[in-house]
CSV table of C-alpha atoms in Angstrom, one decimal:
chain,number,residue,atom,x,y,z
B,4,MET,CA,-22.5,124.4,49.9
B,5,SER,CA,-20.0,124.9,47.1
B,6,ASN,CA,-19.6,126.3,43.5
B,7,ASP,CA,-18.8,123.1,42.1
B,8,ILE,CA,-20.8,121.4,39.1
B,9,ILE,CA,-23.9,119.0,40.9
B,10,ALA,CA,-24.0,115.7,40.1
B,11,PRO,CA,-27.6,114.6,39.3
B,12,ASP,CA,-29.9,111.6,39.9
B,13,LYS,CA,-29.6,110.0,37.7
B,14,ASP,CA,-32.7,107.6,38.5
B,15,LEU,CA,-35.4,110.6,38.5
B,16,HIS,CA,-36.7,110.7,35.3
B,17,PHE,CA,-37.8,106.7,35.6
B,18,VAL,CA,-40.1,107.3,39.2
B,19,LYS,CA,-41.5,111.2,37.5
B,20,ASP,CA,-42.1,112.2,34.1
B,21,THR,CA,-42.7,115.4,34.9
B,22,TYR,CA,-42.8,117.2,38.6
B,23,ASN,CA,-46.0,118.0,41.0
B,24,PRO,CA,-45.7,120.6,43.3
B,25,ASP,CA,-48.5,119.3,45.1
B,26,ASP,CA,-46.5,116.2,45.8
B,27,TRP,CA,-43.9,117.6,48.3
B,28,GLN,CA,-45.7,119.9,51.5
B,29,SER,CA,-45.5,123.0,51.8
B,30,GLU,CA,-42.9,124.7,53.3
B,31,THR,CA,-43.9,127.9,53.1
B,32,THR,CA,-47.7,128.9,55.3
B,33,SER,CA,-50.3,130.8,54.1
B,34,VAL,CA,-50.9,134.8,54.1
B,35,THR,CA,-53.6,136.9,54.5
B,36,SER,CA,-54.1,140.2,51.9
B,37,SER,CA,-56.3,141.8,53.7
B,38,MET,CA,-54.0,144.0,55.6
B,39,HIS,CA,-52.0,144.8,52.6
B,40,ARG,CA,-53.1,148.4,50.3
B,41,GLY,CA,-52.0,149.4,47.3
B,42,LEU,CA,-52.1,149.4,43.8
B,43,MET,CA,-54.1,146.9,41.9
B,44,GLU,CA,-52.5,146.2,38.4
B,45,ASN,CA,-52.7,143.3,36.3
B,46,GLY,CA,-54.1,141.0,39.1
B,47,ARG,CA,-51.4,141.9,41.7
B,48,ARG,CA,-50.7,144.2,44.4
B,49,TYR,CA,-48.3,147.3,44.1
B,50,GLN,CA,-46.8,148.9,46.7
B,51,THR,CA,-47.0,153.3,46.5
B,52,LEU,CA,-44.7,154.4,49.1
B,53,ARG,CA,-42.3,155.6,46.6
B,54,ASP,CA,-42.8,157.8,44.4
B,55,LYS,CA,-41.3,155.7,41.6
B,56,GLY,CA,-43.8,152.5,42.5
B,57,SER,CA,-41.9,149.1,42.8
B,58,HIS,CA,-41.6,146.2,40.6
B,59,VAL,CA,-42.4,143.6,42.2
B,60,PRO,CA,-45.8,143.1,43.9
B,61,SER,CA,-46.4,142.9,47.6
B,62,ASP,CA,-49.2,140.0,47.7
B,63,GLU,CA,-49.7,136.7,49.4
B,64,GLN,CA,-48.3,134.9,46.2
B,65,MET,CA,-45.1,137.1,46.3
B,66,PHE,CA,-45.1,136.8,50.3
B,67,GLU,CA,-45.3,132.9,49.4
B,68,THR,CA,-42.0,133.3,47.1
B,69,TYR,CA,-40.4,135.2,50.0
B,70,GLU,CA,-40.6,132.6,52.2
B,71,ALA,CA,-39.8,130.2,49.7
B,72,LEU,CA,-36.5,131.7,49.4
B,73,HIS,CA,-35.5,131.6,53.1
B,74,LEU,CA,-36.4,128.5,53.3
B,75,LEU,CA,-33.4,128.1,50.0
B,76,ALA,CA,-30.7,130.3,51.5
B,77,SER,CA,-31.0,128.6,54.9
B,78,PHE,CA,-31.1,125.2,53.8
B,79,MET,CA,-28.1,126.1,51.6
B,80,ASP,CA,-25.6,127.1,54.2
B,81,SER,CA,-27.4,124.7,56.7
B,82,ASP,CA,-24.3,122.7,57.5
B,83,LYS,CA,-23.6,126.1,59.2
B,84,GLU,CA,-24.0,126.7,63.5
B,85,ASN,CA,-25.5,130.0,62.2
B,86,PRO,CA,-27.1,129.6,58.5
B,87,LEU,CA,-28.5,133.0,58.9
B,88,PHE,CA,-26.1,134.9,58.1
B,89,GLN,CA,-21.9,134.1,57.3
B,90,SER,CA,-20.7,137.7,58.9
B,91,PRO,CA,-18.6,137.0,62.3
B,92,VAL,CA,-20.7,139.5,64.4
B,93,VAL,CA,-19.8,138.8,68.5
B,94,ASN,CA,-22.8,139.4,71.1
B,95,PRO,CA,-24.7,141.9,68.9
B,96,LYS,CA,-26.8,144.2,69.7
B,97,HIS,CA,-28.7,146.3,67.3
B,98,ILE,CA,-29.1,144.5,63.7
B,99,LEU,CA,-31.5,146.1,60.9
B,100,ASP,CA,-33.0,144.3,58.0
B,101,ILE,CA,-33.4,146.2,54.7
B,102,GLY,CA,-35.8,144.7,53.1
B,103,THR,CA,-37.5,142.0,55.2
B,104,GLY,CA,-39.8,140.9,52.8
B,105,LYS,CA,-42.6,138.1,54.8
B,106,GLY,CA,-40.2,139.3,57.7
B,107,SER,CA,-38.6,135.1,58.2
B,108,TRP,CA,-34.7,136.3,59.0
B,109,ALA,CA,-35.7,138.6,60.8
B,110,VAL,CA,-37.9,136.7,63.1
B,111,ASP,CA,-35.4,134.1,63.0
B,112,VAL,CA,-32.0,136.3,63.9
B,113,ALA,CA,-34.4,137.8,66.9
B,114,ASP,CA,-34.9,134.2,68.1
B,115,LEU,CA,-31.3,133.5,68.0
B,116,PHE,CA,-30.0,136.7,69.7
B,117,PRO,CA,-32.6,137.2,72.1
B,118,GLU,CA,-30.4,139.7,74.0
B,119,ALA,CA,-30.5,142.0,70.6
B,120,THR,CA,-32.9,144.2,69.1
B,121,VAL,CA,-33.3,143.5,65.6
B,122,ARG,CA,-35.7,145.8,63.2
B,123,GLY,CA,-37.1,145.2,59.9
B,124,VAL,CA,-38.1,147.7,57.4
B,125,ASP,CA,-39.7,147.6,53.9
B,126,LEU,CA,-41.8,149.3,52.0
B,127,PHE,CA,-45.4,147.3,53.3
B,128,PRO,CA,-45.6,145.6,56.5
B,129,PRO,CA,-44.7,141.9,56.2
B,130,PRO,CA,-47.8,139.8,57.0
B,131,VAL,CA,-46.0,137.7,60.5
B,132,THR,CA,-49.2,136.0,63.2
B,133,TRP,CA,-45.8,136.4,66.0
B,134,ILE,CA,-42.5,138.9,66.7
B,135,PRO,CA,-40.6,137.9,69.3
B,136,PRO,CA,-40.7,140.8,71.3
B,137,ASN,CA,-36.8,141.7,70.5
B,138,CYS,CA,-37.9,142.5,67.1
B,139,PHE,CA,-39.8,145.1,65.4
B,140,PHE,CA,-41.0,146.4,61.7
B,141,GLU,CA,-41.0,149.3,60.0
B,142,ILE,CA,-42.7,150.8,57.4
B,143,ASP,CA,-40.2,153.1,55.7
B,144,ASP,CA,-38.8,153.9,52.2
B,145,ILE,CA,-35.4,153.2,53.4
B,146,LEU,CA,-33.4,156.0,50.6
B,147,GLN,CA,-34.6,158.6,53.0
B,148,SER,CA,-32.6,160.0,55.8
B,149,TRP,CA,-32.4,157.2,58.5
B,150,SER,CA,-33.9,158.5,62.0
B,151,TRP,CA,-32.5,155.2,64.0
B,152,ARG,CA,-30.2,156.9,66.7
B,153,GLU,CA,-28.3,153.6,67.4
B,154,PRO,CA,-25.7,152.5,65.1
B,155,PHE,CA,-26.3,148.9,63.8
B,156,ASP,CA,-23.7,146.1,64.8
B,157,LEU,CA,-24.9,143.8,61.5
B,158,ILE,CA,-27.3,145.4,58.3
B,159,HIS,CA,-27.8,143.1,56.7
B,160,LEU,CA,-30.3,142.6,52.3
B,161,ARG,CA,-30.7,140.7,50.7
B,162,LEU,CA,-32.6,139.8,46.9
B,163,LEU,CA,-32.9,143.7,46.4
B,164,ASP,CA,-31.9,143.1,42.6
B,165,ILE,CA,-34.3,145.2,40.3
B,166,ALA,CA,-35.6,147.5,43.6
B,167,PHE,CA,-33.1,150.9,42.8
B,168,THR,CA,-30.8,152.7,40.3
B,169,LEU,CA,-27.2,152.9,40.5
B,170,GLU,CA,-27.6,156.1,42.4
B,171,GLU,CA,-29.7,154.7,44.9
B,172,THR,CA,-27.9,151.6,45.7
B,173,ASP,CA,-24.3,153.9,46.0
B,174,HIS,CA,-26.5,155.8,48.6
B,175,LEU,CA,-27.9,152.7,49.9
B,176,TYR,CA,-24.2,151.4,51.0
B,177,LYS,CA,-23.3,154.9,51.9
B,178,GLN,CA,-26.3,154.9,54.4
B,179,CYS,CA,-25.2,151.5,55.5
B,180,TYR,CA,-21.7,152.2,56.2
B,181,ASP,CA,-23.2,155.4,58.2
B,182,HIS,CA,-24.9,153.8,60.0
B,183,LEU,CA,-22.6,150.3,61.0
B,184,GLN,CA,-20.7,150.8,64.7
B,185,PRO,CA,-16.9,151.1,63.7
B,186,GLY,CA,-16.0,146.9,63.2
B,187,GLY,CA,-20.3,146.6,61.9
B,188,TRP,CA,-20.9,144.1,59.3
B,189,ILE,CA,-22.6,144.6,55.7
B,190,GLU,CA,-24.2,141.1,54.4
B,191,GLN,CA,-25.9,140.9,51.0
B,192,LEU,CA,-27.5,137.9,49.2
B,193,GLU,CA,-28.1,137.9,45.6
B,194,MET,CA,-29.3,135.5,42.9
B,195,SER,CA,-29.1,135.7,39.0
B,196,SER,CA,-32.6,135.6,36.7
B,197,PHE,CA,-30.4,133.4,34.7
B,198,ILE,CA,-31.6,129.4,34.2
B,199,GLU,CA,-28.1,127.7,33.3
B,200,CYS,CA,-27.3,124.0,32.5
B,201,ASP,CA,-24.3,121.9,32.8
B,202,ASP,CA,-24.6,118.7,30.9
B,203,ASN,CA,-26.6,119.5,27.8
B,204,SER,CA,-30.4,118.3,29.1
B,205,VAL,CA,-31.4,121.6,28.5
B,206,PRO,CA,-31.7,122.1,24.7
B,207,ALA,CA,-29.8,125.9,23.7
B,208,ASP,CA,-33.3,126.7,21.5
B,209,ASN,CA,-35.5,126.3,24.8
B,210,ILE,CA,-37.3,128.5,26.5
B,211,LEU,CA,-35.8,128.4,29.9
B,212,PHE,CA,-33.7,130.1,28.7
B,213,THR,CA,-35.1,133.6,27.0
B,214,TRP,CA,-35.4,134.6,31.0
B,215,GLY,CA,-32.4,135.9,32.3
B,216,PRO,CA,-32.5,137.6,29.1
B,217,ARG,CA,-35.4,139.5,29.0
B,218,ILE,CA,-36.1,140.2,32.2
B,219,THR,CA,-32.5,142.2,32.4
B,220,MET,CA,-33.7,143.7,29.3
B,221,ALA,CA,-36.9,145.2,30.5
B,222,ALA,CA,-34.6,146.0,33.8
B,223,ASN,CA,-32.5,148.3,32.0
B,224,LYS,CA,-35.5,150.2,29.9
B,225,ALA,CA,-36.8,150.8,33.0
B,226,GLY,CA,-33.2,152.1,34.8
B,227,ARG,CA,-32.9,149.6,37.1
B,228,CYS,CA,-29.5,147.9,38.7
B,229,PHE,CA,-30.0,144.3,37.8
B,230,GLU,CA,-27.9,141.4,38.1
B,231,ILE,CA,-25.9,143.1,40.6
B,232,MET,CA,-24.3,140.0,41.6
B,233,GLY,CA,-21.1,141.0,39.7
B,234,THR,CA,-21.2,144.2,40.9
B,235,LEU,CA,-21.5,144.0,45.3
B,236,GLN,CA,-18.0,143.7,46.2
B,237,GLU,CA,-17.7,147.3,43.5
B,238,SER,CA,-20.2,149.1,44.9
B,239,ILE,CA,-19.3,147.7,48.5
B,240,GLU,CA,-15.9,149.0,48.1
B,241,ARG,CA,-16.6,152.3,47.1
B,242,ALA,CA,-18.6,152.7,50.0
B,243,GLY,CA,-15.7,152.7,52.1
B,244,PHE,CA,-16.5,148.7,53.6
B,245,VAL,CA,-13.5,146.4,53.8
B,246,ASP,CA,-12.7,143.1,54.7
B,247,ILE,CA,-14.6,141.4,51.6
B,248,HIS,CA,-15.5,137.9,52.0
B,249,THR,CA,-17.8,136.8,48.9
B,250,LYS,CA,-19.5,133.1,48.9
B,251,ASP,CA,-20.7,131.7,45.4
B,252,TYR,CA,-24.2,128.6,44.9
B,253,ARG,CA,-25.5,126.9,42.7
B,254,TRP,CA,-29.6,126.5,43.6
B,255,PRO,CA,-30.9,124.1,41.9
B,256,ILE,CA,-34.4,124.1,40.2
B,257,GLY,CA,-36.0,120.6,40.9
B,258,PRO,CA,-34.8,118.3,42.7
B,259,TRP,CA,-32.9,116.7,40.2
B,260,PRO,CA,-29.3,116.5,41.7
B,261,LYS,CA,-28.1,113.6,43.4
B,262,ASP,CA,-27.2,115.5,46.9
B,263,LYS,CA,-30.1,115.3,49.5
B,264,THR,CA,-29.2,118.8,50.5
B,265,LEU,CA,-29.6,119.8,47.7
B,266,LYS,CA,-32.4,117.9,46.0
B,267,GLU,CA,-34.4,119.5,48.8
B,268,VAL,CA,-32.9,122.7,48.2
B,269,GLY,CA,-33.9,121.9,44.3
B,270,ASP,CA,-37.5,121.2,45.3
B,271,ILE,CA,-37.7,124.8,47.7
B,272,ASN,CA,-36.2,126.1,44.9
B,273,TYR,CA,-38.8,124.8,41.8
B,274,LYS,CA,-41.8,126.0,44.3
B,275,HIS,CA,-40.2,129.0,44.3
B,276,TRP,CA,-39.9,129.8,40.4
B,277,LEU,CA,-43.5,128.4,40.1
B,278,ILE,CA,-44.8,130.9,41.9
B,279,GLY,CA,-42.3,133.7,41.8
B,280,MET,CA,-42.1,134.2,38.5
B,281,GLU,CA,-45.5,136.0,37.2
B,282,GLY,CA,-44.8,138.8,40.1
B,283,TYR,CA,-40.8,139.1,39.3
B,284,GLY,CA,-42.0,139.2,35.7
B,285,MET,CA,-45.4,140.9,35.0
B,286,TRP,CA,-44.3,144.4,36.1
B,287,LEU,CA,-41.4,145.3,33.8
B,288,LEU,CA,-42.7,142.9,30.6
B,289,THR,CA,-46.4,144.6,30.5
B,290,HIS,CA,-44.0,148.6,31.0
B,291,TYR,CA,-40.7,147.7,29.5
B,292,GLY,CA,-41.5,144.6,26.9
B,293,ASP,CA,-39.5,144.0,24.4
B,294,PRO,CA,-40.1,145.3,21.5
B,295,VAL,CA,-43.1,146.4,23.6
B,296,PRO,CA,-45.1,146.0,26.1
B,297,TRP,CA,-46.2,142.8,27.2
B,298,MET,CA,-50.0,142.2,27.3
B,299,LYS,CA,-51.1,140.7,30.8
B,300,GLU,CA,-52.0,138.1,29.0
B,301,GLU,CA,-49.1,137.2,27.0
B,302,VAL,CA,-47.1,137.4,30.5
B,303,GLN,CA,-49.3,135.1,31.5
B,304,VAL,CA,-49.4,132.4,28.8
B,305,TYR,CA,-45.1,132.8,28.8
B,306,VAL,CA,-44.6,131.7,32.7
B,307,ALA,CA,-47.3,129.2,31.8
B,308,GLN,CA,-44.4,128.2,29.3
B,309,MET,CA,-41.7,128.3,31.6
B,310,ARG,CA,-43.0,126.6,34.3
B,311,ARG,CA,-43.6,123.2,31.6
B,312,GLU,CA,-40.5,123.3,30.9
B,313,LEU,CA,-39.4,122.8,34.4
B,314,SER,CA,-41.7,120.6,35.4
B,315,LYS,CA,-39.8,117.7,33.0
B,316,PRO,CA,-36.9,115.7,35.5
B,317,ARG,CA,-35.1,115.0,32.7
B,318,ILE,CA,-33.6,118.5,32.7
B,319,HIS,CA,-31.0,119.5,35.1
B,320,THR,CA,-31.1,123.4,35.9
B,321,TYR,CA,-29.5,126.0,38.5
B,322,GLN,CA,-29.8,129.7,39.0
B,323,LYS,CA,-26.8,131.1,41.0
B,324,ALA,CA,-26.2,133.0,44.0
B,325,ARG,CA,-23.5,135.0,45.8
B,326,ARG,CA,-24.0,135.9,48.9
B,327,ILE,CA,-21.1,139.2,50.0
B,328,TRP,CA,-20.4,140.5,53.8
B,329,ALA,CA,-17.9,143.0,54.6
B,330,ARG,CA,-16.6,145.2,57.2
B,331,LYS,CA,-16.4,149.0,58.2
B,332,SER,CA,-13.3,150.0,58.8
B,333,VAL,CA,-12.0,151.2,62.3
B,334,ASP,CA,-10.7,154.9,63.2
B,335,HIS,CA,-6.9,153.6,62.6
B,336,GLU,CA,-7.7,152.1,59.8
B,337,ARG,CA,-9.4,154.7,57.9
B,338,VAL,CA,-5.9,157.2,59.2
B,339,LYS,CA,-4.4,154.9,57.5
B,340,MET,CA,-6.5,154.4,54.4
B,341,GLU,CA,-6.7,158.6,54.3
B,342,SER,CA,-3.0,158.7,54.2
B,343,SER,CA,-2.1,156.0,52.2
B,344,PRO,CA,-0.8,158.1,48.4
């Protein structure tokens, strides 16, 4: 799907006045939370493997969010033979999924490439009920030394906004570079938290436009990299990668587009926002809210107001996303780069 302006379905607002997520069959599967342990805060569970903790929960509601995002990303490239990644990897033997979340991407890739070993790593165990025999999940801090012996053909990262500081991000990309085969690929997909509108269907003073700035300000106060879409290429270049490609998306929020695929994408993304906002915002706003940390109840009221506005079919909102993929240089390319003035 291109980054063109999305045409709205002009008849949608005559059908119903508000979106009701219960009208649509859930595209996600329910998970049990008994297997997860961690710190309970403001009614959400957070992992504690890293000293600095986590800004997003690792509970059932957040896993539903991850599954919605996996479906969303797959639908946006459903016109491709392989919608899971764009890197031109041929006959991969070793694949790593960093920040695997619910594990859906790793499981799907393992199904697609049964001869490959696919590893998903995160700070918490994914709640998967079935795993292909060539798929493995590990709980680990990816910023520590890597113990995998075999170099990877593809390293995949997705939706790691706010997960790291700038220094940690540079260290992570260097780790990825060092553990790829020469000619191997890195691929990452990130989204913006800023809600946008092209046709003035949302008033300029609408609360929807406060979400991105507020979350960004809190993340900056927390010392986390945020809105990294614009810096992805620079960071990947700095690690030594070459042959860099980018693809930009507009993800509609709600089934308002005229295009059938985008309508379905918007349907999924609307649910992603409904179930994901509290998880994205609770830790940041209760620790680093402006001008002072918010109370739990203030965050809940704010999220409820956001949900109410997003439920209006007459508004045509979307968020931007970007996919980037790049290759580790081979020996003769490194020699050429090192000898260049």
